mmCIF file of C-alpha atoms in Angstrom:
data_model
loop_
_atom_site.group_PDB
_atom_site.id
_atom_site.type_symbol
_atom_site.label_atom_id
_atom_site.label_comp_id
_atom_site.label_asym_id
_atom_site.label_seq_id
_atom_site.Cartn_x
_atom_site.Cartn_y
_atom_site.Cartn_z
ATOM 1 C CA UNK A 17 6.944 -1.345 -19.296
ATOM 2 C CA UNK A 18 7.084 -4.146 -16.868
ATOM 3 C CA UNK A 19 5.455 -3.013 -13.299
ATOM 4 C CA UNK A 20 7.040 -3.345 -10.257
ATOM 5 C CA UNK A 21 8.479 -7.526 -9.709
ATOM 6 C CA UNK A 22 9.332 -9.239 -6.157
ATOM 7 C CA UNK A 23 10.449 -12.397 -5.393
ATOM 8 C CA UNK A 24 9.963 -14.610 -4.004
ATOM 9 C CA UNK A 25 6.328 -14.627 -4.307
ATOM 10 C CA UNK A 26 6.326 -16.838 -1.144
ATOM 11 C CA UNK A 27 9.196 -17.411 1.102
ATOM 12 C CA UNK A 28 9.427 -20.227 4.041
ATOM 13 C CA UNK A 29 11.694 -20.059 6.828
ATOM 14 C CA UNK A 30 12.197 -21.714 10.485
ATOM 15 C CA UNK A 31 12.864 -19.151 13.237
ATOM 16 C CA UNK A 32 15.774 -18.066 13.408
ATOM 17 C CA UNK A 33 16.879 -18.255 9.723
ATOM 18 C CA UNK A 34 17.521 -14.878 7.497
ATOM 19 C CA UNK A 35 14.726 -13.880 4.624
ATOM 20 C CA UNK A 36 15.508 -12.343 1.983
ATOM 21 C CA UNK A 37 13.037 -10.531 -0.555
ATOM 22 C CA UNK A 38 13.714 -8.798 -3.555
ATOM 23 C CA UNK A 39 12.377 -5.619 -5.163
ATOM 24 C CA UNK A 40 12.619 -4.330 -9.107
ATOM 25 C CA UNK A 41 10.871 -1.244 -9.696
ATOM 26 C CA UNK A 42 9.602 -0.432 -12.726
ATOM 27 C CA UNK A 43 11.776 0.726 -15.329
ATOM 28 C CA UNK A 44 13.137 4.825 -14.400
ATOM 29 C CA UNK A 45 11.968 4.636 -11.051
ATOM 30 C CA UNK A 46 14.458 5.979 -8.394
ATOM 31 C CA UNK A 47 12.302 5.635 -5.319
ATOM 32 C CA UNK A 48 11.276 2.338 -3.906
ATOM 33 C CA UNK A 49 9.231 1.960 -0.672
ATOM 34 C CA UNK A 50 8.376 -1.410 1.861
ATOM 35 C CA UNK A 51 5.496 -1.735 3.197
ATOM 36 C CA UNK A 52 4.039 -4.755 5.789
ATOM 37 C CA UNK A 53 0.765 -6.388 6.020
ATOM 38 C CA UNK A 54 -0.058 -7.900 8.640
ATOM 39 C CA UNK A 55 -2.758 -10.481 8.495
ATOM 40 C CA UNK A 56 -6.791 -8.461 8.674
ATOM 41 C CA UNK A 57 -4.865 -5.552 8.660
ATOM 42 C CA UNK A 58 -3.902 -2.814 6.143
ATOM 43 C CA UNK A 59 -0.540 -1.806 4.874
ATOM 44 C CA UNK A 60 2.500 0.122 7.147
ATOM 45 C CA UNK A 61 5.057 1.610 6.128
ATOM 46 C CA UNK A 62 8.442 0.479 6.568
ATOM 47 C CA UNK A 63 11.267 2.173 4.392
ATOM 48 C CA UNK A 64 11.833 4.599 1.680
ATOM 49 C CA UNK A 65 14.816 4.377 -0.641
ATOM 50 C CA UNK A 66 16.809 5.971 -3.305
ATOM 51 C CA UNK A 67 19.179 4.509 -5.355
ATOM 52 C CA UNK A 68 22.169 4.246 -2.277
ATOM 53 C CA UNK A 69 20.375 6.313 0.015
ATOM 54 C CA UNK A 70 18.019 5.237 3.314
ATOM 55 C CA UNK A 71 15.151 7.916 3.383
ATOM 56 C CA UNK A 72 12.914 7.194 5.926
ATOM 57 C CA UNK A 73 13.614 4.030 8.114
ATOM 58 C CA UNK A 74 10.982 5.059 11.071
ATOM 59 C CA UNK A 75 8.948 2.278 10.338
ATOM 60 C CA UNK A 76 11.361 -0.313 10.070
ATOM 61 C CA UNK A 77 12.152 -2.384 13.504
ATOM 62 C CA UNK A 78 15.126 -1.408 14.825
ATOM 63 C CA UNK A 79 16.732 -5.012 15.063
ATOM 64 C CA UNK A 80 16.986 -7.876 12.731
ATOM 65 C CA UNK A 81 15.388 -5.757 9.708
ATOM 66 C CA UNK A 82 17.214 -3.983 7.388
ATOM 67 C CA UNK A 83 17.085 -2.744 3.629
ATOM 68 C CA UNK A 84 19.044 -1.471 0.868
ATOM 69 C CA UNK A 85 19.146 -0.191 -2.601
ATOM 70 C CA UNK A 86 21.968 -0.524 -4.120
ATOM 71 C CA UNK A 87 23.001 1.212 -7.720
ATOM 72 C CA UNK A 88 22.996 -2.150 -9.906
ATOM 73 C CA UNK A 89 20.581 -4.743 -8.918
ATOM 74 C CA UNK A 90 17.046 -4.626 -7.138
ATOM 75 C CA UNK A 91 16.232 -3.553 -3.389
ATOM 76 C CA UNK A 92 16.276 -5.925 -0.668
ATOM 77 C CA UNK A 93 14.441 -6.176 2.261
ATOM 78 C CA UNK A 94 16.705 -9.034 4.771
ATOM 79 C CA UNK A 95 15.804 -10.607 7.840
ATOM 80 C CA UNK A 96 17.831 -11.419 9.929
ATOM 81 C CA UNK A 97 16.904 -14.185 12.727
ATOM 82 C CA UNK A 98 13.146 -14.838 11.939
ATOM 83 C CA UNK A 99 10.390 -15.012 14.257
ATOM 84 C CA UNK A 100 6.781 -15.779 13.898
ATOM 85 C CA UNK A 101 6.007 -12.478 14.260
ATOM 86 C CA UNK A 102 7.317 -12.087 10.748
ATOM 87 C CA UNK A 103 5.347 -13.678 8.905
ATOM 88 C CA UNK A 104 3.167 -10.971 6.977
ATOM 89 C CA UNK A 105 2.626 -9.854 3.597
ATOM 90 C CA UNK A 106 5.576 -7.723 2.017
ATOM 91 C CA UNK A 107 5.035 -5.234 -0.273
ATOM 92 C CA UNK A 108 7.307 -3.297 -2.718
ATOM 93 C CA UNK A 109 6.247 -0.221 -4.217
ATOM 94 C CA UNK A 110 8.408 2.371 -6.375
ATOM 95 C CA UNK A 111 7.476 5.958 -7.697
ATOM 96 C CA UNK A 112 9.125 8.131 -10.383
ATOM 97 C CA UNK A 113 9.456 11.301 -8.350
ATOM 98 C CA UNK A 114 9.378 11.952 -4.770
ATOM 99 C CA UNK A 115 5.917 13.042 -4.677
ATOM 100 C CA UNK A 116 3.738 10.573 -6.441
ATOM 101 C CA UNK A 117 2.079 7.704 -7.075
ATOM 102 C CA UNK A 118 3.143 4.523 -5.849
ATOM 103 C CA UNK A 119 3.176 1.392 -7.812
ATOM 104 C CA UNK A 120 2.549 -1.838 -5.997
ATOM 105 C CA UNK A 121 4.647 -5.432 -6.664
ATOM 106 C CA UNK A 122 2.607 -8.849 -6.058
ATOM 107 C CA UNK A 123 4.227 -8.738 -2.857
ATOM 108 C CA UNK A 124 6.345 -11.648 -1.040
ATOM 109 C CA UNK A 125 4.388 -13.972 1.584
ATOM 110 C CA UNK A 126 6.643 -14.666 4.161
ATOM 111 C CA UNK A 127 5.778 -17.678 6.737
ATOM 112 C CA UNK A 128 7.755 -18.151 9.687
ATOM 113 C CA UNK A 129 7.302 -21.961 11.003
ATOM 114 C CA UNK B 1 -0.060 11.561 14.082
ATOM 115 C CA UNK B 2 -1.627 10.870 11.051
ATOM 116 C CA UNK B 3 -4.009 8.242 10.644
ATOM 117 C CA UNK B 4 -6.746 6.783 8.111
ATOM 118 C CA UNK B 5 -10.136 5.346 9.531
ATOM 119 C CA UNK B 6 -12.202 3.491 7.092
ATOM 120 C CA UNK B 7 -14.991 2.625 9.352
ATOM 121 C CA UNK B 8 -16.668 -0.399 7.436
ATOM 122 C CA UNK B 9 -14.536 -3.267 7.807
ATOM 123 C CA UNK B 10 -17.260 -5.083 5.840
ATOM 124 C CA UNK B 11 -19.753 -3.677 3.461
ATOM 125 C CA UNK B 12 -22.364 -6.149 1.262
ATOM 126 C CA UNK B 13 -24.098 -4.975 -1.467
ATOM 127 C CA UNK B 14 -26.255 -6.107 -4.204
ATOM 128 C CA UNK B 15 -25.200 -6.289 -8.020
ATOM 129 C CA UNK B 16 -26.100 -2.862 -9.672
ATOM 130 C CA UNK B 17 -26.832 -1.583 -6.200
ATOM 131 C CA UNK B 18 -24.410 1.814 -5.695
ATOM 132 C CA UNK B 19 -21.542 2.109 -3.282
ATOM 133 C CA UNK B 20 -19.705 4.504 -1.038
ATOM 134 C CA UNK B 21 -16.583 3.563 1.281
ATOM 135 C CA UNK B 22 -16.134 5.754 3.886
ATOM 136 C CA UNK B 23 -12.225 7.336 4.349
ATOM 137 C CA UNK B 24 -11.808 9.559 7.140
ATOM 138 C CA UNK B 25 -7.854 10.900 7.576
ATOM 139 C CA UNK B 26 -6.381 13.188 10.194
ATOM 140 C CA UNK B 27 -3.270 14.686 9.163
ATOM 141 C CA UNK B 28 -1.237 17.942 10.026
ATOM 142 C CA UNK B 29 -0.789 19.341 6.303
ATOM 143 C CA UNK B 30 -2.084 19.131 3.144
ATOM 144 C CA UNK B 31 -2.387 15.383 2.075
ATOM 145 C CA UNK B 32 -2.409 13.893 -1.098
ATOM 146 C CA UNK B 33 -5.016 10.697 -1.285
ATOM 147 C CA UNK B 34 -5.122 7.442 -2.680
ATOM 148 C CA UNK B 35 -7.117 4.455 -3.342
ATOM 149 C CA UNK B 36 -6.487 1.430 -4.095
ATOM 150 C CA UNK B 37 -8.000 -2.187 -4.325
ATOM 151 C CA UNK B 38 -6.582 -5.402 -3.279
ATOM 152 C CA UNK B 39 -8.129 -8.681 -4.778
ATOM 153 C CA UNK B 40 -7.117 -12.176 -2.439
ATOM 154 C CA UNK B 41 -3.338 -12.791 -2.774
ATOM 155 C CA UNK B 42 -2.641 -9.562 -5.123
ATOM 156 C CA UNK B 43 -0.662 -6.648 -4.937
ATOM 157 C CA UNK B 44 -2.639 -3.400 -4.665
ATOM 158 C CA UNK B 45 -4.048 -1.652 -7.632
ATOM 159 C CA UNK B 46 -4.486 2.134 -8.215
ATOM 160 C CA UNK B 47 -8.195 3.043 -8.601
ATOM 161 C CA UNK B 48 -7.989 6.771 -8.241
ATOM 162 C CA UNK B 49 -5.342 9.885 -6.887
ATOM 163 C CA UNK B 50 -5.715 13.368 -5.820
ATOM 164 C CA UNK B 51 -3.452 15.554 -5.474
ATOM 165 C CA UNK B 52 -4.784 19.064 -5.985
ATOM 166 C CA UNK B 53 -7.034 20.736 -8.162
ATOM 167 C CA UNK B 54 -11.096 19.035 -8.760
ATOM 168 C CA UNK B 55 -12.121 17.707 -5.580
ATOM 169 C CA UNK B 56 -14.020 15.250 -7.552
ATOM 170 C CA UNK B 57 -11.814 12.589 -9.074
ATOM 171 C CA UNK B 58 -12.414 10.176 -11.516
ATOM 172 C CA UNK B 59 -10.668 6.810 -11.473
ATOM 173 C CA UNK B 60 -10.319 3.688 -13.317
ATOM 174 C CA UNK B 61 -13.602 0.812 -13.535
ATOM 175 C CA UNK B 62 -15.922 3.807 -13.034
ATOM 176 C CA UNK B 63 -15.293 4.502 -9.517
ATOM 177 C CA UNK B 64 -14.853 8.474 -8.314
ATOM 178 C CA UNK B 65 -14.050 9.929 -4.975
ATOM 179 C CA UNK B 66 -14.500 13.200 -3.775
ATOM 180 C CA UNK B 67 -12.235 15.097 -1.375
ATOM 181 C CA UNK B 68 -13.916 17.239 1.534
ATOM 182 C CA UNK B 69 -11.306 19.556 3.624
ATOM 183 C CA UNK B 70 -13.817 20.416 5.752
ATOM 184 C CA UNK B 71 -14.724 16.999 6.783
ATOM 185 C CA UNK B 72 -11.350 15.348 5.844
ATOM 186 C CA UNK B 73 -13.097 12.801 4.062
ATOM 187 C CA UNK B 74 -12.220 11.300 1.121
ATOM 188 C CA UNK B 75 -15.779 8.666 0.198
ATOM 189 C CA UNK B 76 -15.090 6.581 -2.418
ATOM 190 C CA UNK B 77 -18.228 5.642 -4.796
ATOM 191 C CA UNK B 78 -19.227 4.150 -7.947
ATOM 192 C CA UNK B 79 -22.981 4.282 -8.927
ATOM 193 C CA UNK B 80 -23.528 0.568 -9.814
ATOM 194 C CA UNK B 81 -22.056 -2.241 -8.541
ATOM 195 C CA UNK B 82 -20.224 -5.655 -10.519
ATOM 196 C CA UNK B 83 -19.759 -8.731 -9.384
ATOM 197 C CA UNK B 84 -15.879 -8.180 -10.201
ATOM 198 C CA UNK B 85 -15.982 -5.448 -7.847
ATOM 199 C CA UNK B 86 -15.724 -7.979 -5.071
ATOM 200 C CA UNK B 87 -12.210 -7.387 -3.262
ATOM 201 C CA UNK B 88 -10.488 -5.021 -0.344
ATOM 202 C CA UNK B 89 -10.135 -1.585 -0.613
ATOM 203 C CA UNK B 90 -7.472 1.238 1.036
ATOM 204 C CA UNK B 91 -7.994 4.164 1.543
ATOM 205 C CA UNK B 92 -4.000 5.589 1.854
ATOM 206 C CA UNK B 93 -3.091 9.379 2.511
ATOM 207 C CA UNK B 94 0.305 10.854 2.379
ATOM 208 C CA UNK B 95 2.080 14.346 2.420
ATOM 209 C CA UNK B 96 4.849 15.974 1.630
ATOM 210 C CA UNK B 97 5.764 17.473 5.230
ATOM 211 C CA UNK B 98 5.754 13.845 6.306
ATOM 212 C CA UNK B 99 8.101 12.576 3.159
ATOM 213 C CA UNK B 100 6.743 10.122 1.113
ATOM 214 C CA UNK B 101 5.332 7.508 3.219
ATOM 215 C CA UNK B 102 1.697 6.341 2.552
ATOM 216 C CA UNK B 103 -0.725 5.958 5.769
ATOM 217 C CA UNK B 104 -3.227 3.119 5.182
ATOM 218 C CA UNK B 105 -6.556 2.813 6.241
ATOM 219 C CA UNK B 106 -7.110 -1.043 7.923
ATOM 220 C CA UNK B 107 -9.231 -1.735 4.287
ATOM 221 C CA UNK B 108 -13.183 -2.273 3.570
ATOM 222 C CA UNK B 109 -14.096 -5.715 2.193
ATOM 223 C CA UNK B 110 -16.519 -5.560 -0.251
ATOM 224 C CA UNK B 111 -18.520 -8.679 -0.933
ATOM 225 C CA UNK B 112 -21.208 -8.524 -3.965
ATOM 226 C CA UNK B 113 -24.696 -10.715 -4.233
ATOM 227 C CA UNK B 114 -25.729 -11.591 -7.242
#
């Protein structure tokens, strides 16, 4: 059973271009979470999906960031208009049931120049 | 709110020396707790979970953790250090009043002398 795959694995934009980063989870896993690390610091929460459905968006910035799940086809986390600010570590994670444990992707490096 | 305090940002310790990481977690309900280790440029790795039950847990490359209500502590140790050991570690604490969101700790680096 494959674990949880993102890509890109690293990601390069200019300010002001739109980031995309994709999210599998692993095989019968309806829940998928986003998380952002920032550099020294530890993981926050951004999102919580399922298949369709927006969760829990109270981490996510309300402008330029958004995220979906759709039924065919991996999650995506888009951003729209990049800044510096961006550039972090993002991380994917998916569970099999609501309460559980969460499986972590390689995560996508994003670097805003 | 809820929040996770790992106190040691850094902790050094010699090869076959033991270890404890501190994970402190303030939290409104009953929380389920995590930990997980991060080596440079990885994704995070599960080492151990509680959920309920044996306040002492046992996880994977012989590390354990045991879970104190009363001091809302949840120490990570393992009783004899590797050289592979070497890498971040979260402490990360969720519940099911607050969804399914994980709170991380800001992470302990672990460095190892040989």
């Amino acid at each position: 059973n494959a674990g949880v795959m993102q890509n890109p694995r690293h990601l390069v934009r200019r300010r002001g271009q739109e980031a995309r980063l994709r999210c599998s989870p692993m095989k019968g896993h309806s829940h998928v979470y986003w998380y952002r690390q920032l550099p020294e610091e530890g993981l926050k929460f951004m999102v919580y999906l399922q298949k369709e459905n927006i969760i829990d968006e109270s981490g996510m910035p309300k402008e330029r960031f958004s995220a979906e799940f759709p039924k065919e086809g991996p999650s995506i986390l888009r951003i729209q208009q990049v800044v510096r600010g961006d550039s972090a570590a993002y991380f994917c994670a998916s569970s099999p049931e609501a309460i559980d444990e969460q499986f972590f992707g390689p995560g996508t490096r994003l670097t805003v120049l | 709110a809820q929040s996770v305090t790992q106190p040691d940002i850094h902790i050094t310790v010699s090869e076959g020396a033991s270890l404890e990481l501190r994970c402190n977690y303030s939290y409104g309900a009953t929380p389920y707790l995590f930990w997980y280790v991060q080596s440079p440029g990885q994704g995070l790795q599960l080492l151990l979970k509680y959920f309920s039950g044996d306040t002492l847990v046992q996880g994977i490359k012989g590390f354990e953790a045991e879970f104190k209500r009363s001091q809302s502590s949840f120490n990570l140790r393992k009783p004899s250090v590797h050289w592979s050991d070497a890498a971040e570690y979260f402490c990360a604490v969720g519940a099911m009043e607050y969804g399914n969101k994980l709170v991380f700790g800001a992470g302990t680096i672990l460095r190892v002398k040989s």
